[in-house]
Coordinates of C-alpha atoms in Angstrom, one line a residue:
M236 CA 64.3 87.3 98.4
K237 CA 62.9 84.6 96.2
K238 CA 63.7 80.9 96.6
L239 CA 65.7 80.9 93.4
D240 CA 67.8 83.8 94.7
R241 CA 68.5 82.0 98.0
Y242 CA 69.5 78.9 96.1
V243 CA 71.9 80.7 93.8
A244 CA 73.3 82.7 96.8
K245 CA 73.8 79.5 98.8
N246 CA 75.7 77.8 95.9
F247 CA 77.8 80.9 95.5
L248 CA 78.7 81.2 99.2
I249 CA 79.6 77.5 99.3
G250 CA 81.8 77.9 96.3
Y251 CA 83.4 81.0 97.9
C252 CA 84.2 79.1 101.0
I253 CA 85.7 76.2 99.0
A254 CA 87.7 78.6 96.8
F255 CA 88.9 80.5 99.8
A256 CA 90.1 77.4 101.5
V257 CA 91.8 76.0 98.4
L258 CA 93.6 79.1 97.2
M259 CA 94.7 80.3 100.6
G260 CA 95.7 76.7 101.6
L261 CA 97.8 76.4 98.4
R262 CA 99.5 79.8 99.1
V263 CA 100.3 78.8 102.7
I264 CA 101.6 75.3 101.8
T265 CA 103.8 76.6 99.0
D266 CA 105.3 79.3 101.2
L267 CA 105.8 76.8 104.1
F268 CA 107.5 74.3 101.8
V269 CA 110.0 76.9 100.8
H270 CA 110.7 78.4 104.2
L271 CA 110.1 75.5 106.6
D272 CA 113.9 75.4 107.5
E273 CA 113.8 79.0 108.6
F274 CA 111.2 78.3 111.2
T275 CA 113.4 75.6 112.7
E276 CA 116.6 77.6 112.9
H277 CA 116.3 78.2 116.7
E278 CA 117.6 75.1 118.5
T279 CA 116.1 76.2 121.8
L280 CA 112.6 76.0 120.6
T281 CA 110.4 72.9 121.2
T282 CA 108.2 71.4 118.5
M283 CA 105.2 73.0 120.0
D284 CA 106.9 76.4 119.9
V285 CA 107.8 76.0 116.2
M286 CA 104.2 74.9 115.4
K287 CA 102.9 78.0 117.3
N288 CA 105.2 80.3 115.4
I289 CA 104.2 78.8 112.1
F290 CA 100.5 79.1 112.9
T291 CA 100.9 82.7 114.2
F292 CA 102.9 83.7 111.1
Y293 CA 100.4 82.4 108.5
Y294 CA 97.4 83.4 110.5
L295 CA 98.5 87.0 110.3
N296 CA 99.8 86.8 106.7
S297 CA 96.5 85.4 105.6
L298 CA 95.3 89.0 105.6
L299 CA 97.8 89.8 102.8
Y300 CA 97.0 86.6 100.9
F301 CA 93.3 87.4 101.0
R302 CA 94.0 90.9 99.7
D303 CA 95.9 89.4 96.7
F304 CA 93.4 86.6 95.9
A305 CA 90.1 88.3 96.7
G306 CA 89.2 88.8 93.0
M307 CA 90.2 85.3 91.9
I308 CA 88.3 83.7 94.8
T309 CA 85.1 85.5 93.7
V310 CA 85.5 84.3 90.1
V311 CA 86.2 80.7 91.2
A312 CA 83.1 80.8 93.4
A313 CA 81.0 81.9 90.5
A314 CA 82.4 79.2 88.3
F315 CA 81.7 76.6 91.0
S316 CA 78.1 77.7 91.5
F317 CA 77.2 77.8 87.8
G318 CA 79.1 74.6 87.1
K319 CA 76.9 72.8 89.7
M320 CA 73.7 74.2 88.2
I321 CA 74.7 73.4 84.6
R322 CA 75.8 69.9 85.5
S323 CA 72.4 69.1 86.9
N324 CA 70.6 71.0 84.0
E325 CA 69.0 73.5 86.5
L326 CA 69.6 76.5 84.2
I327 CA 67.5 74.9 81.5
A328 CA 64.7 74.4 84.0
V329 CA 65.0 78.0 85.1
M330 CA 64.8 79.2 81.5
A331 CA 61.8 77.0 80.8
S332 CA 60.0 78.7 83.7
G333 CA 60.5 82.0 82.0
V334 CA 63.3 83.4 84.2
S335 CA 66.1 85.2 82.3
L336 CA 69.6 83.9 82.9
K337 CA 70.6 87.5 83.6
R338 CA 68.2 87.4 86.5
I339 CA 70.2 84.5 88.0
I340 CA 73.4 86.7 88.0
C341 CA 71.8 89.3 90.3
P342 CA 72.4 87.5 93.7
I343 CA 76.0 86.8 92.8
I344 CA 76.6 90.5 91.9
F345 CA 75.0 91.5 95.2
L346 CA 77.1 89.1 97.3
A347 CA 80.2 90.2 95.3
L348 CA 79.6 93.8 96.4
L349 CA 79.3 92.7 100.0
L350 CA 82.5 90.6 99.8
T351 CA 84.3 93.5 98.2
G352 CA 83.5 95.4 101.4
L353 CA 85.4 92.7 103.3
L354 CA 88.4 93.4 101.0
V355 CA 88.2 97.1 101.8
I356 CA 88.0 96.4 105.6
D357 CA 90.9 94.0 105.3
Q358 CA 93.1 96.6 103.5
E359 CA 92.0 99.7 105.4
L360 CA 91.6 98.4 109.0
L361 CA 93.1 94.9 109.6
I362 CA 96.3 95.1 107.6
P363 CA 97.4 98.6 109.0
H364 CA 96.6 97.4 112.5
F365 CA 98.8 94.3 112.2
A366 CA 101.4 95.9 109.9
D367 CA 104.3 95.7 112.4
K368 CA 103.7 91.9 112.7
L369 CA 103.2 91.4 108.9
V370 CA 106.8 92.5 108.2
R371 CA 108.3 89.8 110.4
S372 CA 110.5 87.4 108.6
H373 CA 110.1 83.6 108.8
D374 CA 113.0 83.1 111.1
D375 CA 112.1 85.9 113.6
L376 CA 110.7 85.1 117.0
P377 CA 107.6 87.1 117.9
G378 CA 108.4 89.9 120.3
Q379 CA 112.2 89.3 120.1
E380 CA 113.0 90.9 116.8
T381 CA 115.9 93.4 116.4
Y382 CA 116.2 95.7 113.4
D383 CA 118.6 98.3 112.1
V384 CA 117.0 101.7 111.5
R385 CA 118.3 103.4 108.3
F386 CA 117.3 107.1 108.2
I387 CA 113.6 106.8 108.7
S388 CA 111.9 110.2 108.4
D389 CA 109.2 111.5 110.8
G390 CA 106.6 114.2 110.7
N391 CA 109.2 116.9 111.6
G392 CA 111.3 116.0 108.5
S393 CA 114.1 114.6 110.7
L394 CA 116.0 111.4 109.8
I395 CA 116.4 108.8 112.5
F396 CA 119.3 106.3 112.4
S397 CA 120.1 103.5 114.9
Q398 CA 122.3 100.5 114.6
R399 CA 119.8 98.4 116.6
Y400 CA 116.2 98.7 117.5
D401 CA 114.9 96.1 120.0
V402 CA 111.1 95.4 119.6
K403 CA 110.7 93.8 123.0
T404 CA 111.9 96.9 124.9
A405 CA 111.0 99.4 122.2
T406 CA 114.5 100.9 122.5
L407 CA 116.8 102.6 120.0
F408 CA 120.5 101.9 120.7
N409 CA 123.0 104.7 119.9
P410 CA 120.4 106.7 117.9
T411 CA 121.4 109.6 115.7
I412 CA 118.6 112.1 114.8
I413 CA 119.5 114.4 111.9
L414 CA 117.4 117.5 112.1
R415 CA 116.2 119.2 108.9
Q416 CA 114.3 122.3 107.9
L417 CA 112.2 122.6 104.7
N418 CA 113.0 125.5 102.4
P419 CA 109.6 126.6 101.2
E420 CA 111.0 128.2 98.0
T421 CA 113.0 125.3 96.7
G422 CA 111.1 122.4 98.5
I423 CA 114.5 121.0 99.7
W424 CA 115.2 119.9 103.2
N425 CA 118.3 121.6 104.7
Y426 CA 120.5 120.2 107.5
A427 CA 119.8 122.0 110.8
G428 CA 121.8 119.9 113.3
R429 CA 121.8 116.4 114.9
I430 CA 121.0 114.7 118.2
N431 CA 123.1 111.9 119.6
A432 CA 122.2 109.7 122.6
E433 CA 123.1 106.3 124.0
K434 CA 119.5 105.0 124.1
A435 CA 116.0 106.2 123.3
T436 CA 112.6 104.9 124.3
Y437 CA 109.2 106.2 123.2
D438 CA 107.2 108.3 125.7
N439 CA 103.5 108.6 125.0
N440 CA 103.1 111.4 127.6
C441 CA 106.2 113.5 128.4
Q442 CA 106.4 114.4 132.1
L443 CA 108.9 117.3 131.7
E444 CA 107.2 120.5 132.8
E445 CA 108.0 122.5 129.6
L446 CA 107.0 119.6 127.4
K447 CA 104.2 118.0 129.5
G448 CA 101.8 115.8 127.5
L449 CA 103.9 115.7 124.3
K450 CA 104.7 112.5 122.5
G451 CA 108.3 111.6 121.5
W452 CA 111.5 109.8 122.5
D453 CA 113.2 110.0 125.9
L454 CA 117.0 110.3 125.4
Y455 CA 119.1 108.8 128.1
R456 CA 122.2 106.8 129.0
T457 CA 122.5 103.9 131.5
D458 CA 124.7 104.3 134.6
P459 CA 127.3 101.5 134.4
N460 CA 127.3 101.1 138.2
T461 CA 123.6 101.2 139.2
G462 CA 122.0 100.5 135.8
Q463 CA 119.7 103.4 136.3
K464 CA 118.5 105.6 133.4
I465 CA 120.1 109.0 133.3
P466 CA 118.3 111.5 131.0
Y467 CA 121.0 112.6 128.6
G468 CA 121.4 113.5 124.9
V469 CA 123.5 115.9 122.9
L470 CA 122.2 118.4 120.4
W471 CA 124.8 119.5 117.9
S472 CA 124.0 122.7 115.9
K473 CA 124.9 123.1 112.3
N474 CA 127.1 126.0 113.4
P475 CA 130.4 124.4 114.3
N476 CA 131.2 127.4 116.6
Q477 CA 128.1 126.9 118.8
K478 CA 128.5 124.7 121.8
P479 CA 126.5 121.4 122.0
Q480 CA 123.4 121.5 124.2
V481 CA 121.9 118.8 126.5
K482 CA 118.7 117.3 125.0
T483 CA 116.7 114.8 127.0
F484 CA 113.5 114.6 124.9
Y485 CA 112.8 114.6 121.1
Q486 CA 109.2 115.3 120.1
S487 CA 108.2 113.0 117.2
D488 CA 105.2 111.3 115.7
L489 CA 107.3 108.2 114.8
K490 CA 106.0 105.4 117.2
P491 CA 107.7 102.1 118.0
K492 CA 105.1 100.3 116.0
D493 CA 106.0 102.3 112.9
I494 CA 109.7 101.4 112.9
P495 CA 109.5 97.8 111.7
I496 CA 107.0 98.9 109.0
R497 CA 108.9 102.0 107.8
R498 CA 112.2 100.1 107.3
K499 CA 110.7 98.0 104.6
S500 CA 110.7 99.3 101.1
E501 CA 107.2 97.9 100.4
F502 CA 105.7 99.4 103.6
K503 CA 103.3 101.7 101.7
A504 CA 101.2 98.7 100.7
L505 CA 100.5 98.1 104.4
L506 CA 99.2 101.5 105.2
S507 CA 95.6 102.7 105.3
M508 CA 94.4 105.5 103.0
R509 CA 94.5 108.0 105.8
Q510 CA 98.1 107.1 106.6
L511 CA 99.0 107.4 102.9
I512 CA 97.5 110.9 102.8
D513 CA 99.4 112.0 105.9
L514 CA 102.7 110.5 104.5
T515 CA 102.1 112.3 101.2
A516 CA 102.0 115.6 103.0
Q517 CA 105.4 114.9 104.6
S518 CA 107.2 113.6 101.5
S519 CA 109.2 115.9 99.3
K520 CA 110.9 113.5 96.9
I521 CA 109.1 113.1 93.5
R522 CA 109.6 109.3 93.5
D523 CA 108.2 108.9 97.0
R524 CA 105.2 111.0 96.2
A525 CA 104.7 109.0 93.0
Q526 CA 104.7 105.8 95.0
L527 CA 102.2 107.2 97.5
Y528 CA 99.9 108.5 94.8
S529 CA 100.1 105.1 93.1
Q530 CA 99.1 103.3 96.3
K531 CA 96.2 105.7 96.9
H532 CA 94.7 105.3 93.4
F533 CA 95.2 101.5 93.4
R534 CA 93.3 101.3 96.7
I535 CA 90.3 102.7 94.8
T536 CA 90.8 100.8 91.5
E537 CA 91.6 97.3 92.9
P538 CA 88.0 96.7 94.2
I539 CA 86.6 98.1 91.0
I540 CA 88.9 95.8 88.9
N541 CA 87.7 92.8 90.9
L542 CA 84.1 93.6 90.2
V543 CA 84.8 94.3 86.5
M544 CA 86.6 91.1 86.2
L545 CA 83.6 89.2 87.7
M546 CA 81.2 91.1 85.4
I547 CA 83.3 90.0 82.4
C548 CA 83.4 86.4 83.5
L549 CA 79.8 85.9 84.5
P550 CA 78.3 86.0 80.9
I551 CA 80.9 83.5 79.9
L552 CA 80.0 81.1 82.7
V553 CA 76.3 81.3 82.1
C554 CA 75.9 78.7 79.4
R555 CA 73.2 76.1 78.9
D556 CA 75.2 73.2 77.5
P557 CA 77.2 71.1 80.1
K558 CA 79.7 70.3 77.3
S559 CA 80.6 73.9 76.9
M560 CA 81.1 74.5 80.6
K561 CA 84.7 73.3 80.6
S562 CA 85.7 75.8 77.9
A563 CA 83.7 78.5 79.6
V564 CA 85.6 78.0 82.9
M565 CA 88.9 78.0 81.0
I566 CA 88.1 81.2 79.2
S567 CA 87.0 82.9 82.5
F568 CA 90.1 81.8 84.2
A569 CA 92.2 83.1 81.3
V570 CA 90.4 86.5 81.5
T571 CA 91.1 86.6 85.3
S572 CA 94.7 85.8 84.8
A573 CA 95.1 88.4 82.1
C574 CA 93.5 90.9 84.4
F575 CA 95.9 90.1 87.2
V576 CA 98.9 90.3 84.9
T577 CA 97.8 93.6 83.5
T578 CA 97.2 95.1 87.0
F579 CA 100.6 93.8 88.1
V580 CA 102.4 95.3 85.1
C581 CA 100.6 98.6 85.6
K582 CA 101.8 98.6 89.3
M583 CA 105.4 98.1 88.1
L584 CA 105.1 101.0 85.6
A585 CA 103.2 103.4 87.7
T586 CA 106.3 105.0 89.2
E587 CA 108.7 104.3 86.4
Q588 CA 107.2 105.3 83.1
I589 CA 106.8 108.9 82.0
V590 CA 103.5 109.9 80.2
F591 CA 103.2 113.3 78.6
N592 CA 106.6 114.3 80.0
K593 CA 105.8 113.5 83.6
V594 CA 105.2 110.6 86.0
M595 CA 101.5 109.8 86.1
P596 CA 100.7 107.0 88.7
E597 CA 97.0 107.8 88.5
F598 CA 97.0 107.0 84.8
W599 CA 98.5 103.5 85.3
A600 CA 96.2 102.8 88.3
W601 CA 93.0 103.4 86.3
L602 CA 94.3 101.9 83.0
P603 CA 93.3 98.3 83.9
V604 CA 89.7 99.5 84.6

């Protein structure tokens, strides 16, 4: 690497760090200003506990903020590095030495590709890993959240309902599991029965002889006198004349970590590409499949959009006259904003608008590119 490349790369990385700190800081401060009262709702918490909750909440949510601002941060960093070089007339000296201005762009493009890799790692590895914590509300205490479970489907096609799910104990209270069977001819799920229990906890390795090693939920009730767990659940058949059966274990791929995520309508944005593919195979509703296809295609196009946005802005930023730098920065930011707005609109239309008599989420995902 030449000295000029190292110098341009250094300016760009400094600008990237500054842009990252400013944009992420503004995002955190704005959100904290609006929701500060929600962090202080619990009277039993000390000031240090509140500060710890605030730090934990925004430390984790910074993964989402980075995903949203990654493209803009790169453009701001490029504007910073070129603005510094133009202000000190360094670009004129570079041109006088016979080096093309296009050559100066190369280190920035190379670093932008590497930083796009960070965006992919953030979306595919970090966000899915912490997804159950990223859905936490501002007024929730870490590890003490309780949720209602409204008909979440699992890999069997069953629907799981519970009035209360306790995160700390990973327990479903009064769960009802609606069993369904898929009709291969019509693609419609038919009712096949239901399971009722008092409580259910996830078992990663069932110890029952006939179900040994399977993963699922232990169904039980609590003895009112001793407080011990008594395996117990009731399986009701769809045939009203058939007697109910005792059911103590329900095999399922739905884990405790998945419940806080799946109850959110926007949970698909927190999943990895592999999880989206698995979920697409389980989904039968056209709207759900359209949302999943939209997410899958936008995972591919968003890094490309960020790079295209940078490639459009770089020629605008490379100017020789310091007086024109201000207008160049304004134009580049306008282009960046227009790109963000276009992508946002396409995301809104991906599952709503019909193209050629059918929903085409892939069309809207690739349209900004």
